[in-house]
Amino acid sequence: MEFGFTEEQETLRKELYDFYARELPEDVTDVPAVSKELQDFWMDLQKKAGRKGYLTPGWSKETGGLGLGHMEAGVANEVEGYWGIRWPNGVGLQVCGPGLHLFGTEEQKKNFLPEISSGEKIWYECFTEPEAGTDEANQQTRAKKQGDKWIINGQKIYITGGYKPDLLLVEARTADTVPKHKGLTLFCFSAETPGVTVAALPCMGGYLANIFYFDDVMVGDEAVIGQINQGFYHVMETFEFERSNTYGAARARRDLHEMVQFCRETKKNGEPLIKNPEIRKALAKMAVDIEVLRLATWRTAWRFGERDRLGPLDFDLTGLFARLNGIAHSVVRLNILGVYGQLRRGSKYAKLSGDVERDWQYTRSMHYAGTLEAVKIVLAGRVLGLPRIPAKLNKTIMEALQEKK
Ligand SMILES: Cc1cc2nc3c(=O)[nH]c(=O)nc-3n(C[C@H](O)[C@H](O)[C@H](O)COP(=O)(O)OP(=O)(O)OC[C@H]3O[C@@H](n4cnc5c(N)ncnc54)[C@H](O)[C@@H]3O)c2cc1C
């Protein structure tokens, strides 16, 4: 079995690595809320990388990519992870664009994909609502057809993004007389469309989200993405991309290397921290976790090239493992830093740029791309074949909970 990368893939890796090494200032942070200058910096770099096809090497040349495959896309993602790059259009590049490849019309692909791969446009994915998170099918936002227009009303919450979006991918109810998940449709329209308003929702770890309100937003049939009333299934397809990437393991690996270096250089009671057996054990466990995750995500990247073999084991398991690692490792890193672990970027006493404290906060936020429980339920049912809770037992539990209230 050939268990490695081709010469061409290694050349691409080096080319990308060198490009970012040249372009990234030493102390740059990926939290765009910090300043307008930082936002402009990331936007400019996104466009520069886009012009070279580096944002989407796996896409065809017609759509602005390099015409390579899923493995090369994984290589690019891994290099971005190493450098800690979070693109302003991360959602468009990682979720909406790949989704459009699967369910967009030829015209939509022609219209939208080149603008994503060139880094020019920013997309937000607007699925979650106050009453529709894990219960994705319970969408209350409605799109009603009036003449040749759709009129959209509703509200979306926790929508990722710290930049000004250009386009919104919105899930809305278009039919009421069918089962909930069979009456949803995806729409894509400009964030500037009359009737769209947005409120910022700052979250832990410098993470930025938004609440969107839609009041009589009017769009035409060209705004429909994929098939009418098939939106739920299209959204499920986007989870394949959202829950798997080669980014996380690369970033975790770099964090680990920095931590090892810190432990070599920092002394406690006259001894470098790295000599402490407990610390060595914790670092070794992190290294093993990261290697397992790296291999699992590469297996997923490889399987993406053979879509018919792709199953939830690939993307759900890697997504779950990545998040569980993130939580556990951030605690280990925080504990090794001791009291310094609480200091943020900006403090002159902060170690490792204050990123450990930020990562600890950030990894508390586990609900993106579906909660851990939701992912476990999918794995239990679709991979392990475990039965769902029988309806009767479910009813008894609900009744017991009601009584307790
Ligand atoms: C950092 C971050 C970024 C996000 N970005 C986006 C975005 O860009 N676009 C977007 O549309 N959404 C986004 N979301 C929203 C995210 O998809 C939802 O938060 C998620 O689907 C969970 O929904 P909820 O918050 O309503 O929680 P709920 O669904 O209300 O769940 C609350 C708790 O109950 C548990 N639970 C719910 N149902 C079950 C069940 N059947 N069995 C067992 N346990 C259950 C959940 O696991 C969870 O612990 C983001 C969220 C976060 C935190």
Short mmCIF file of C-alpha atoms and ligand atoms in Angstrom, two decimals:
data_model
loop_
_atom_site.label_atom_id
_atom_site.label_comp_id
_atom_site.label_asym_id
_atom_site.label_seq_id
_atom_site.Cartn_x
_atom_site.Cartn_y
_atom_site.Cartn_z
CA MET A 1 0.00 0.00 0.00
CA GLU A 2 1.30 3.48 -0.88
CA PHE A 3 0.90 5.34 2.39
CA GLY A 4 2.19 8.79 1.66
CA PHE A 5 2.04 11.76 -0.68
CA THR A 6 3.14 11.95 -4.29
CA GLU A 7 6.08 14.09 -5.33
CA GLU A 8 3.66 16.60 -6.89
CA GLN A 9 1.68 16.85 -3.67
CA GLU A 10 4.86 17.48 -1.67
CA THR A 11 5.87 20.17 -4.19
CA LEU A 12 2.47 21.82 -3.79
CA ARG A 13 2.84 21.66 0.01
CA LYS A 14 6.21 23.41 -0.16
CA GLU A 15 4.94 26.03 -2.59
CA LEU A 16 2.01 26.87 -0.30
CA TYR A 17 4.14 26.77 2.84
CA ASP A 18 6.67 29.19 1.34
CA PHE A 19 3.92 31.50 0.06
CA TYR A 20 2.39 31.89 3.53
CA ALA A 21 5.82 32.11 5.19
CA ARG A 22 6.49 35.15 2.98
CA GLU A 23 3.06 36.73 3.38
CA LEU A 24 2.29 36.31 7.09
CA PRO A 25 3.72 38.75 9.65
CA GLU A 26 5.14 36.99 12.69
CA ASP A 27 2.60 38.05 15.31
CA VAL A 28 -0.56 38.05 13.20
CA THR A 29 -3.76 36.79 14.83
CA ASP A 30 -6.74 35.22 13.11
CA VAL A 31 -9.31 37.01 15.31
CA PRO A 32 -10.65 39.62 12.90
CA ALA A 33 -12.47 41.57 15.61
CA VAL A 34 -9.14 43.01 16.66
CA SER A 35 -9.05 45.85 14.10
CA LYS A 36 -10.15 47.09 10.69
CA GLU A 37 -6.50 46.87 9.54
CA LEU A 38 -6.43 43.19 10.44
CA GLN A 39 -9.68 42.57 8.58
CA ASP A 40 -8.23 44.31 5.50
CA PHE A 41 -5.04 42.28 5.82
CA TRP A 42 -6.91 38.95 5.80
CA MET A 43 -9.18 40.05 2.95
CA ASP A 44 -6.17 41.12 0.84
CA LEU A 45 -4.33 37.87 1.55
CA GLN A 46 -7.45 35.86 0.71
CA LYS A 47 -7.64 37.57 -2.70
CA LYS A 48 -3.92 37.12 -3.30
CA ALA A 49 -4.12 33.40 -2.50
CA GLY A 50 -7.30 33.19 -4.60
CA ARG A 51 -5.59 34.65 -7.68
CA LYS A 52 -3.06 31.82 -7.46
CA GLY A 53 -5.75 29.15 -7.09
CA TYR A 54 -4.46 28.32 -3.59
CA LEU A 55 -7.86 28.66 -1.90
CA THR A 56 -9.43 25.88 -3.95
CA PRO A 57 -6.73 23.67 -5.51
CA GLY A 58 -9.23 20.81 -5.76
CA TRP A 59 -11.69 22.77 -7.93
CA SER A 60 -11.61 22.81 -11.72
CA LYS A 61 -9.60 25.49 -13.53
CA GLU A 62 -12.87 26.91 -14.98
CA THR A 63 -14.10 27.60 -11.45
CA GLY A 64 -10.80 29.19 -10.40
CA GLY A 65 -9.06 26.17 -8.86
CA LEU A 66 -5.93 24.31 -9.92
CA GLY A 67 -7.84 21.33 -11.32
CA LEU A 68 -6.34 18.95 -8.75
CA GLY A 69 -8.10 16.52 -6.36
CA HIS A 70 -9.33 16.09 -2.80
CA MET A 71 -5.89 15.10 -1.55
CA GLU A 72 -4.38 18.34 -2.87
CA ALA A 73 -7.27 20.28 -1.29
CA GLY A 74 -6.34 18.50 1.95
CA VAL A 75 -2.69 19.53 1.53
CA ALA A 76 -3.70 23.20 1.16
CA ASN A 77 -6.02 22.95 4.17
CA GLU A 78 -3.25 21.38 6.23
CA VAL A 79 -0.79 24.16 5.38
CA GLU A 80 -3.45 26.75 6.31
CA GLY A 81 -3.95 24.90 9.60
CA TYR A 82 -0.22 24.99 10.30
CA TRP A 83 -0.16 28.76 9.78
CA GLY A 84 -3.43 29.28 11.71
CA ILE A 85 -5.16 30.95 8.78
CA ARG A 86 -8.92 31.48 9.09
CA TRP A 87 -10.13 32.90 5.81
CA PRO A 88 -12.81 35.63 5.90
CA ASN A 89 -14.79 33.40 3.54
CA GLY A 90 -14.02 30.18 5.41
CA VAL A 91 -17.69 29.15 5.29
CA GLY A 92 -17.96 29.80 1.55
CA LEU A 93 -14.73 27.94 0.82
CA GLN A 94 -15.26 24.96 3.10
CA VAL A 95 -19.04 24.54 3.13
CA CYS A 96 -21.13 26.52 0.61
CA GLY A 97 -18.77 26.10 -2.38
CA PRO A 98 -18.33 22.32 -1.97
CA GLY A 99 -22.10 22.10 -1.41
CA LEU A 100 -22.79 24.00 -4.65
CA HIS A 101 -20.63 21.46 -6.48
CA LEU A 102 -23.08 18.77 -5.32
CA PHE A 103 -26.49 20.40 -5.64
CA GLY A 104 -26.12 23.72 -7.53
CA THR A 105 -27.31 24.07 -11.13
CA GLU A 106 -24.69 24.46 -13.87
CA GLU A 107 -25.55 28.15 -14.09
CA GLN A 108 -25.19 28.65 -10.33
CA LYS A 109 -21.83 26.91 -10.37
CA LYS A 110 -20.71 29.20 -13.22
CA ASN A 111 -21.97 32.29 -11.40
CA PHE A 112 -20.85 31.60 -7.86
CA LEU A 113 -17.83 29.29 -7.75
CA PRO A 114 -15.25 31.55 -9.48
CA GLU A 115 -16.09 34.38 -7.06
CA ILE A 116 -15.53 32.08 -4.12
CA SER A 117 -12.24 30.65 -5.35
CA SER A 118 -10.88 34.10 -6.26
CA GLY A 119 -11.41 35.18 -2.65
CA GLU A 120 -13.57 38.12 -3.73
CA LYS A 121 -16.82 37.25 -2.01
CA ILE A 122 -17.87 36.28 1.50
CA TRP A 123 -20.71 33.81 2.13
CA TYR A 124 -22.56 33.13 5.35
CA GLU A 125 -24.50 29.95 5.99
CA CYS A 126 -27.85 30.81 7.65
CA PHE A 127 -29.45 27.57 8.87
CA THR A 128 -29.81 27.78 12.67
CA GLU A 129 -32.84 29.41 14.28
CA PRO A 130 -33.91 29.88 17.91
CA GLU A 131 -36.16 26.80 17.51
CA ALA A 132 -34.11 24.93 14.91
CA GLY A 133 -30.60 23.88 15.94
CA THR A 134 -30.20 20.15 16.44
CA ASP A 135 -33.80 19.91 15.29
CA GLU A 136 -32.76 21.17 11.87
CA ALA A 137 -36.10 20.32 10.25
CA ASN A 138 -38.03 22.66 12.56
CA GLN A 139 -37.30 25.78 10.49
CA GLN A 140 -39.74 28.65 11.10
CA THR A 141 -38.33 31.03 8.50
CA ARG A 142 -40.80 30.97 5.64
CA ALA A 143 -40.51 31.60 1.91
CA LYS A 144 -43.88 32.11 0.26
CA LYS A 145 -44.37 32.35 -3.48
CA GLN A 146 -46.26 35.46 -4.61
CA GLY A 147 -46.48 35.72 -8.39
CA ASP A 148 -42.94 35.11 -9.64
CA LYS A 149 -41.28 36.20 -6.37
CA TRP A 150 -40.48 34.51 -3.09
CA ILE A 151 -41.17 36.54 0.07
CA ILE A 152 -38.94 35.47 2.98
CA ASN A 153 -39.64 36.19 6.65
CA GLY A 154 -37.86 34.86 9.73
CA GLN A 155 -34.79 34.93 11.95
CA LYS A 156 -31.43 33.11 12.05
CA ILE A 157 -28.99 32.92 14.95
CA TYR A 158 -25.32 31.96 15.67
CA ILE A 159 -24.33 32.69 12.08
CA THR A 160 -20.52 32.60 11.90
CA GLY A 161 -18.69 35.60 10.57
CA GLY A 162 -16.70 38.65 11.60
CA TYR A 163 -16.66 40.31 8.17
CA LYS A 164 -19.23 42.02 5.98
CA PRO A 165 -20.95 39.22 4.05
CA ASP A 166 -21.82 39.44 0.36
CA LEU A 167 -24.09 36.43 0.04
CA LEU A 168 -26.34 34.48 2.38
CA LEU A 169 -27.26 30.82 1.98
CA VAL A 170 -30.61 30.59 3.78
CA GLU A 171 -32.79 27.60 4.63
CA ALA A 172 -36.52 28.34 4.69
CA ARG A 173 -39.84 26.52 4.88
CA THR A 174 -41.61 26.32 1.53
CA ALA A 175 -44.24 23.64 2.27
CA ASP A 176 -46.42 22.93 5.31
CA THR A 177 -48.47 19.94 4.29
CA VAL A 178 -45.59 17.45 4.17
CA PRO A 179 -43.30 16.03 6.90
CA LYS A 180 -41.18 18.87 8.32
CA HIS A 181 -37.93 17.82 6.64
CA LYS A 182 -39.58 17.51 3.23
CA GLY A 183 -40.76 21.12 3.07
CA LEU A 184 -37.51 23.09 3.18
CA THR A 185 -35.63 24.92 0.42
CA LEU A 186 -32.26 26.68 0.18
CA PHE A 187 -32.02 30.24 -1.13
CA CYS A 188 -28.99 32.37 -1.91
CA PHE A 189 -29.30 36.16 -2.03
CA SER A 190 -27.28 39.30 -1.42
CA ALA A 191 -26.86 40.37 2.20
CA GLU A 192 -27.81 43.84 0.94
CA THR A 193 -31.28 42.79 -0.21
CA PRO A 194 -33.94 45.13 1.26
CA GLY A 195 -35.46 43.56 4.38
CA VAL A 196 -32.22 41.95 5.62
CA THR A 197 -30.91 43.28 8.93
CA VAL A 198 -28.10 41.94 11.07
CA ALA A 199 -27.04 42.22 14.72
CA ALA A 200 -23.60 41.16 15.96
CA LEU A 201 -23.43 38.34 18.52
CA PRO A 202 -19.93 38.26 20.04
CA CYS A 203 -19.09 34.86 21.57
CA MET A 204 -16.37 33.40 23.79
CA GLY A 205 -12.79 33.28 22.55
CA GLY A 206 -13.12 36.35 20.32
CA TYR A 207 -15.42 34.34 18.10
CA LEU A 208 -17.93 36.42 16.13
CA ALA A 209 -21.43 35.36 15.22
CA ASN A 210 -24.52 37.20 14.00
CA ILE A 211 -28.29 37.25 14.19
CA PHE A 212 -30.08 37.84 10.87
CA TYR A 213 -33.64 39.12 10.51
CA PHE A 214 -35.58 38.77 7.27
CA ASP A 215 -38.61 41.05 6.85
CA ASP A 216 -40.43 40.60 3.54
CA VAL A 217 -37.20 39.88 1.70
CA MET A 218 -38.15 39.52 -1.97
CA VAL A 219 -36.14 37.27 -4.30
CA GLY A 220 -36.72 35.57 -7.65
CA ASP A 221 -36.54 31.91 -8.69
CA GLU A 222 -32.85 32.29 -9.50
CA ALA A 223 -32.23 32.52 -5.73
CA VAL A 224 -33.35 28.90 -5.22
CA ILE A 225 -30.31 26.66 -4.66
CA GLY A 226 -30.73 22.98 -5.40
CA GLN A 227 -34.22 21.52 -5.54
CA ILE A 228 -37.35 23.00 -4.04
CA ASN A 229 -38.34 21.19 -0.80
CA GLN A 230 -35.04 19.26 -0.78
CA GLY A 231 -33.20 21.85 1.32
CA PHE A 232 -32.96 19.60 4.37
CA TYR A 233 -31.08 16.96 2.39
CA HIS A 234 -28.79 19.58 0.84
CA VAL A 235 -27.98 20.94 4.31
CA MET A 236 -27.14 17.42 5.50
CA GLU A 237 -24.69 17.17 2.59
CA THR A 238 -22.95 20.37 3.66
CA PHE A 239 -22.26 18.74 7.06
CA GLU A 240 -19.91 16.31 5.32
CA PHE A 241 -17.61 19.23 4.58
CA GLU A 242 -18.20 21.12 7.79
CA ARG A 243 -17.33 18.20 10.03
CA SER A 244 -14.10 17.15 8.36
CA ASN A 245 -10.88 18.86 7.38
CA THR A 246 -7.13 18.42 7.59
CA TYR A 247 -6.82 21.87 9.18
CA GLY A 248 -7.44 20.94 12.83
CA ALA A 249 -4.74 18.31 13.24
CA ALA A 250 -2.13 20.57 11.60
CA ARG A 251 -3.00 23.43 13.87
CA ALA A 252 -3.00 21.20 16.95
CA ARG A 253 0.41 19.88 15.92
CA ARG A 254 1.86 23.36 15.74
CA ASP A 255 0.34 24.24 19.13
CA LEU A 256 1.95 21.11 20.56
CA HIS A 257 5.36 21.96 19.10
CA GLU A 258 5.14 25.44 20.63
CA MET A 259 4.20 23.93 23.97
CA VAL A 260 7.11 21.47 23.87
CA GLN A 261 9.45 24.35 23.10
CA PHE A 262 7.99 26.32 26.02
CA CYS A 263 8.55 23.34 28.34
CA ARG A 264 12.16 23.04 27.20
CA GLU A 265 12.86 26.73 27.85
CA THR A 266 10.90 27.23 31.10
CA LYS A 267 12.27 26.09 34.44
CA LYS A 268 10.46 25.26 37.66
CA ASN A 269 12.49 24.63 40.83
CA GLY A 270 15.64 24.81 38.69
CA GLU A 271 14.53 22.05 36.29
CA PRO A 272 13.11 22.53 32.79
CA LEU A 273 9.38 21.65 32.72
CA ILE A 274 10.07 19.06 30.05
CA LYS A 275 11.87 16.92 32.67
CA ASN A 276 8.67 16.58 34.70
CA PRO A 277 7.27 13.05 34.07
CA GLU A 278 3.63 14.20 34.40
CA ILE A 279 4.15 16.91 31.78
CA ARG A 280 5.99 14.50 29.48
CA LYS A 281 3.11 12.05 29.77
CA ALA A 282 0.52 14.74 28.99
CA LEU A 283 2.48 15.98 25.96
CA ALA A 284 2.98 12.42 24.69
CA LYS A 285 -0.77 11.75 24.96
CA MET A 286 -1.46 14.91 22.97
CA ALA A 287 1.01 13.82 20.29
CA VAL A 288 -0.71 10.42 19.97
CA ASP A 289 -4.20 12.01 19.78
CA ILE A 290 -3.05 14.43 17.10
CA GLU A 291 -1.44 11.70 15.02
CA VAL A 292 -4.61 9.58 15.18
CA LEU A 293 -6.70 12.59 14.15
CA ARG A 294 -4.28 13.44 11.33
CA LEU A 295 -4.51 9.94 9.89
CA ALA A 296 -8.29 9.84 10.28
CA THR A 297 -8.74 13.18 8.49
CA TRP A 298 -6.45 12.05 5.65
CA ARG A 299 -8.51 8.91 5.30
CA THR A 300 -11.59 11.14 4.99
CA ALA A 301 -9.90 13.39 2.41
CA TRP A 302 -9.04 10.28 0.39
CA ARG A 303 -12.62 8.96 0.70
CA PHE A 304 -14.00 12.27 -0.57
CA GLY A 305 -12.48 11.31 -3.90
CA GLU A 306 -14.65 8.18 -3.86
CA ARG A 307 -17.94 9.72 -2.80
CA ASP A 308 -19.96 6.55 -3.02
CA ARG A 309 -17.78 5.04 -0.28
CA LEU A 310 -18.00 8.11 1.94
CA GLY A 311 -20.08 7.50 5.06
CA PRO A 312 -20.75 9.28 8.35
CA LEU A 313 -17.93 7.31 9.96
CA ASP A 314 -15.47 9.38 7.95
CA PHE A 315 -16.64 12.92 8.53
CA ASP A 316 -18.67 12.58 11.75
CA LEU A 317 -16.05 10.57 13.60
CA THR A 318 -13.19 12.88 12.63
CA GLY A 319 -15.33 15.93 13.50
CA LEU A 320 -16.16 14.44 16.89
CA PHE A 321 -12.60 13.40 17.62
CA ALA A 322 -11.23 16.81 16.59
CA ARG A 323 -13.56 18.60 18.98
CA LEU A 324 -12.97 16.24 21.89
CA ASN A 325 -9.21 16.62 21.37
CA GLY A 326 -9.57 20.39 21.23
CA ILE A 327 -11.34 20.50 24.58
CA ALA A 328 -8.93 18.10 26.33
CA HIS A 329 -5.76 19.60 24.88
CA SER A 330 -6.71 23.17 25.70
CA VAL A 331 -7.03 22.17 29.37
CA VAL A 332 -3.60 20.48 29.34
CA ARG A 333 -1.99 23.52 27.71
CA LEU A 334 -3.68 25.85 30.17
CA ASN A 335 -2.53 23.78 33.15
CA ILE A 336 1.08 23.64 31.95
CA LEU A 337 1.18 27.44 31.72
CA GLY A 338 -0.16 27.71 35.29
CA VAL A 339 -1.22 31.24 36.25
CA TYR A 340 0.17 32.58 32.96
CA GLY A 341 -2.49 30.53 31.20
CA GLN A 342 -5.14 33.06 32.15
CA LEU A 343 -3.41 35.96 30.43
CA ARG A 344 -4.64 37.15 27.08
CA ARG A 345 -2.95 38.48 23.98
CA GLY A 346 -1.96 42.06 24.72
CA SER A 347 -0.70 41.39 28.25
CA LYS A 348 3.05 41.82 28.44
CA TYR A 349 3.20 38.78 30.75
CA ALA A 350 1.20 36.48 28.44
CA LYS A 351 3.01 33.36 27.22
CA LEU A 352 2.65 31.94 23.71
CA SER A 353 0.91 35.18 22.63
CA GLY A 354 -2.04 34.52 24.99
CA ASP A 355 -3.43 32.04 22.46
CA VAL A 356 -3.80 29.26 25.04
CA GLU A 357 -6.42 31.21 27.00
CA ARG A 358 -8.18 32.09 23.74
CA ASP A 359 -8.17 28.45 22.58
CA TRP A 360 -9.51 27.29 25.94
CA GLN A 361 -12.49 29.66 25.58
CA TYR A 362 -12.96 28.84 21.93
CA THR A 363 -13.06 25.09 22.47
CA ARG A 364 -15.87 25.48 25.06
CA SER A 365 -18.00 26.44 22.09
CA MET A 366 -18.76 22.95 20.85
CA HIS A 367 -22.03 23.39 19.00
CA TYR A 368 -20.75 24.45 15.57
CA ALA A 369 -21.59 22.01 12.77
CA GLY A 370 -23.98 20.16 15.07
CA THR A 371 -23.55 19.34 18.75
CA LEU A 372 -21.40 16.46 20.06
CA GLU A 373 -24.59 14.64 21.08
CA ALA A 374 -26.09 15.07 17.59
CA VAL A 375 -22.95 13.63 16.01
CA LYS A 376 -22.91 10.73 18.49
CA ILE A 377 -26.55 9.96 17.66
CA VAL A 378 -25.68 9.78 13.94
CA LEU A 379 -22.70 7.52 14.61
CA ALA A 380 -24.71 5.28 16.94
CA GLY A 381 -27.55 4.85 14.45
CA ARG A 382 -25.91 4.96 11.03
CA VAL A 383 -22.51 3.47 11.77
CA LEU A 384 -23.00 1.14 14.75
CA GLY A 385 -26.60 0.28 13.81
CA LEU A 386 -27.85 0.86 17.37
CA PRO A 387 -31.63 1.24 17.71
CA ARG A 388 -33.27 4.61 18.39
CA ILE A 389 -35.14 5.05 21.67
CA PRO A 390 -38.54 3.41 21.06
CA ALA A 391 -41.33 5.98 20.69
CA LYS A 392 -43.10 4.55 23.75
CA LEU A 393 -40.05 4.93 25.99
CA ASN A 394 -39.41 8.41 24.61
CA LYS A 395 -43.01 9.36 25.55
CA THR A 396 -42.51 8.03 29.09
CA ILE A 397 -39.31 10.07 29.46
CA MET A 398 -41.02 13.23 28.20
CA GLU A 399 -43.96 12.67 30.58
CA ALA A 400 -41.57 12.16 33.51
CA LEU A 401 -39.76 15.40 32.61
CA GLN A 402 -43.06 17.29 32.42
CA GLU A 403 -44.07 15.96 35.85
CA LYS A 404 -40.73 17.10 37.31
CA LYS A 405 -41.40 20.66 36.08
C1 LIG B 1 -19.16 28.53 17.18
C2 LIG B 1 -20.47 28.30 16.48
C3 LIG B 1 -20.60 28.62 15.13
C4 LIG B 1 -21.82 28.41 14.48
N1 LIG B 1 -21.95 28.79 13.16
C5 LIG B 1 -23.14 28.63 12.54
C6 LIG B 1 -23.33 29.09 11.19
O1 LIG B 1 -22.43 29.66 10.56
N2 LIG B 1 -24.53 28.89 10.60
C7 LIG B 1 -25.56 28.27 11.25
O2 LIG B 1 -26.61 28.11 10.64
N3 LIG B 1 -25.43 27.87 12.54
C8 LIG B 1 -24.24 28.03 13.20
N4 LIG B 1 -24.10 27.62 14.51
C9 LIG B 1 -25.23 27.04 15.21
C10 LIG B 1 -25.11 25.54 15.45
O3 LIG B 1 -25.30 24.82 14.26
C11 LIG B 1 -26.14 25.18 16.52
O4 LIG B 1 -25.73 25.82 17.73
C12 LIG B 1 -26.25 23.69 16.74
O5 LIG B 1 -26.87 23.09 15.65
C13 LIG B 1 -27.06 23.37 18.02
O6 LIG B 1 -28.27 24.01 18.03
P1 LIG B 1 -28.73 24.84 19.33
O7 LIG B 1 -27.66 25.82 19.67
O8 LIG B 1 -30.10 25.36 19.02
O9 LIG B 1 -28.80 23.78 20.50
P2 LIG B 1 -29.98 22.76 20.77
O10 LIG B 1 -30.31 22.02 19.53
O11 LIG B 1 -31.09 23.48 21.46
O12 LIG B 1 -29.30 21.76 21.78
C14 LIG B 1 -29.10 22.09 23.16
C15 LIG B 1 -28.51 20.85 23.83
O13 LIG B 1 -29.44 19.76 23.77
C16 LIG B 1 -28.85 18.64 23.13
N5 LIG B 1 -29.82 17.94 22.31
C17 LIG B 1 -30.68 18.51 21.42
N6 LIG B 1 -31.43 17.56 20.81
C18 LIG B 1 -31.00 16.36 21.31
C19 LIG B 1 -31.38 15.00 21.07
N7 LIG B 1 -32.32 14.68 20.19
N8 LIG B 1 -30.73 14.04 21.77
C20 LIG B 1 -29.75 14.34 22.67
N9 LIG B 1 -29.36 15.62 22.94
C21 LIG B 1 -29.97 16.60 22.26
C22 LIG B 1 -27.73 19.21 22.27
O14 LIG B 1 -26.72 18.25 22.01
C23 LIG B 1 -27.23 20.36 23.14
O15 LIG B 1 -26.33 19.92 24.11
C24 LIG B 1 -22.91 27.84 15.18
C25 LIG B 1 -22.77 27.52 16.54
C26 LIG B 1 -21.57 27.77 17.20
C27 LIG B 1 -21.46 27.44 18.66
#
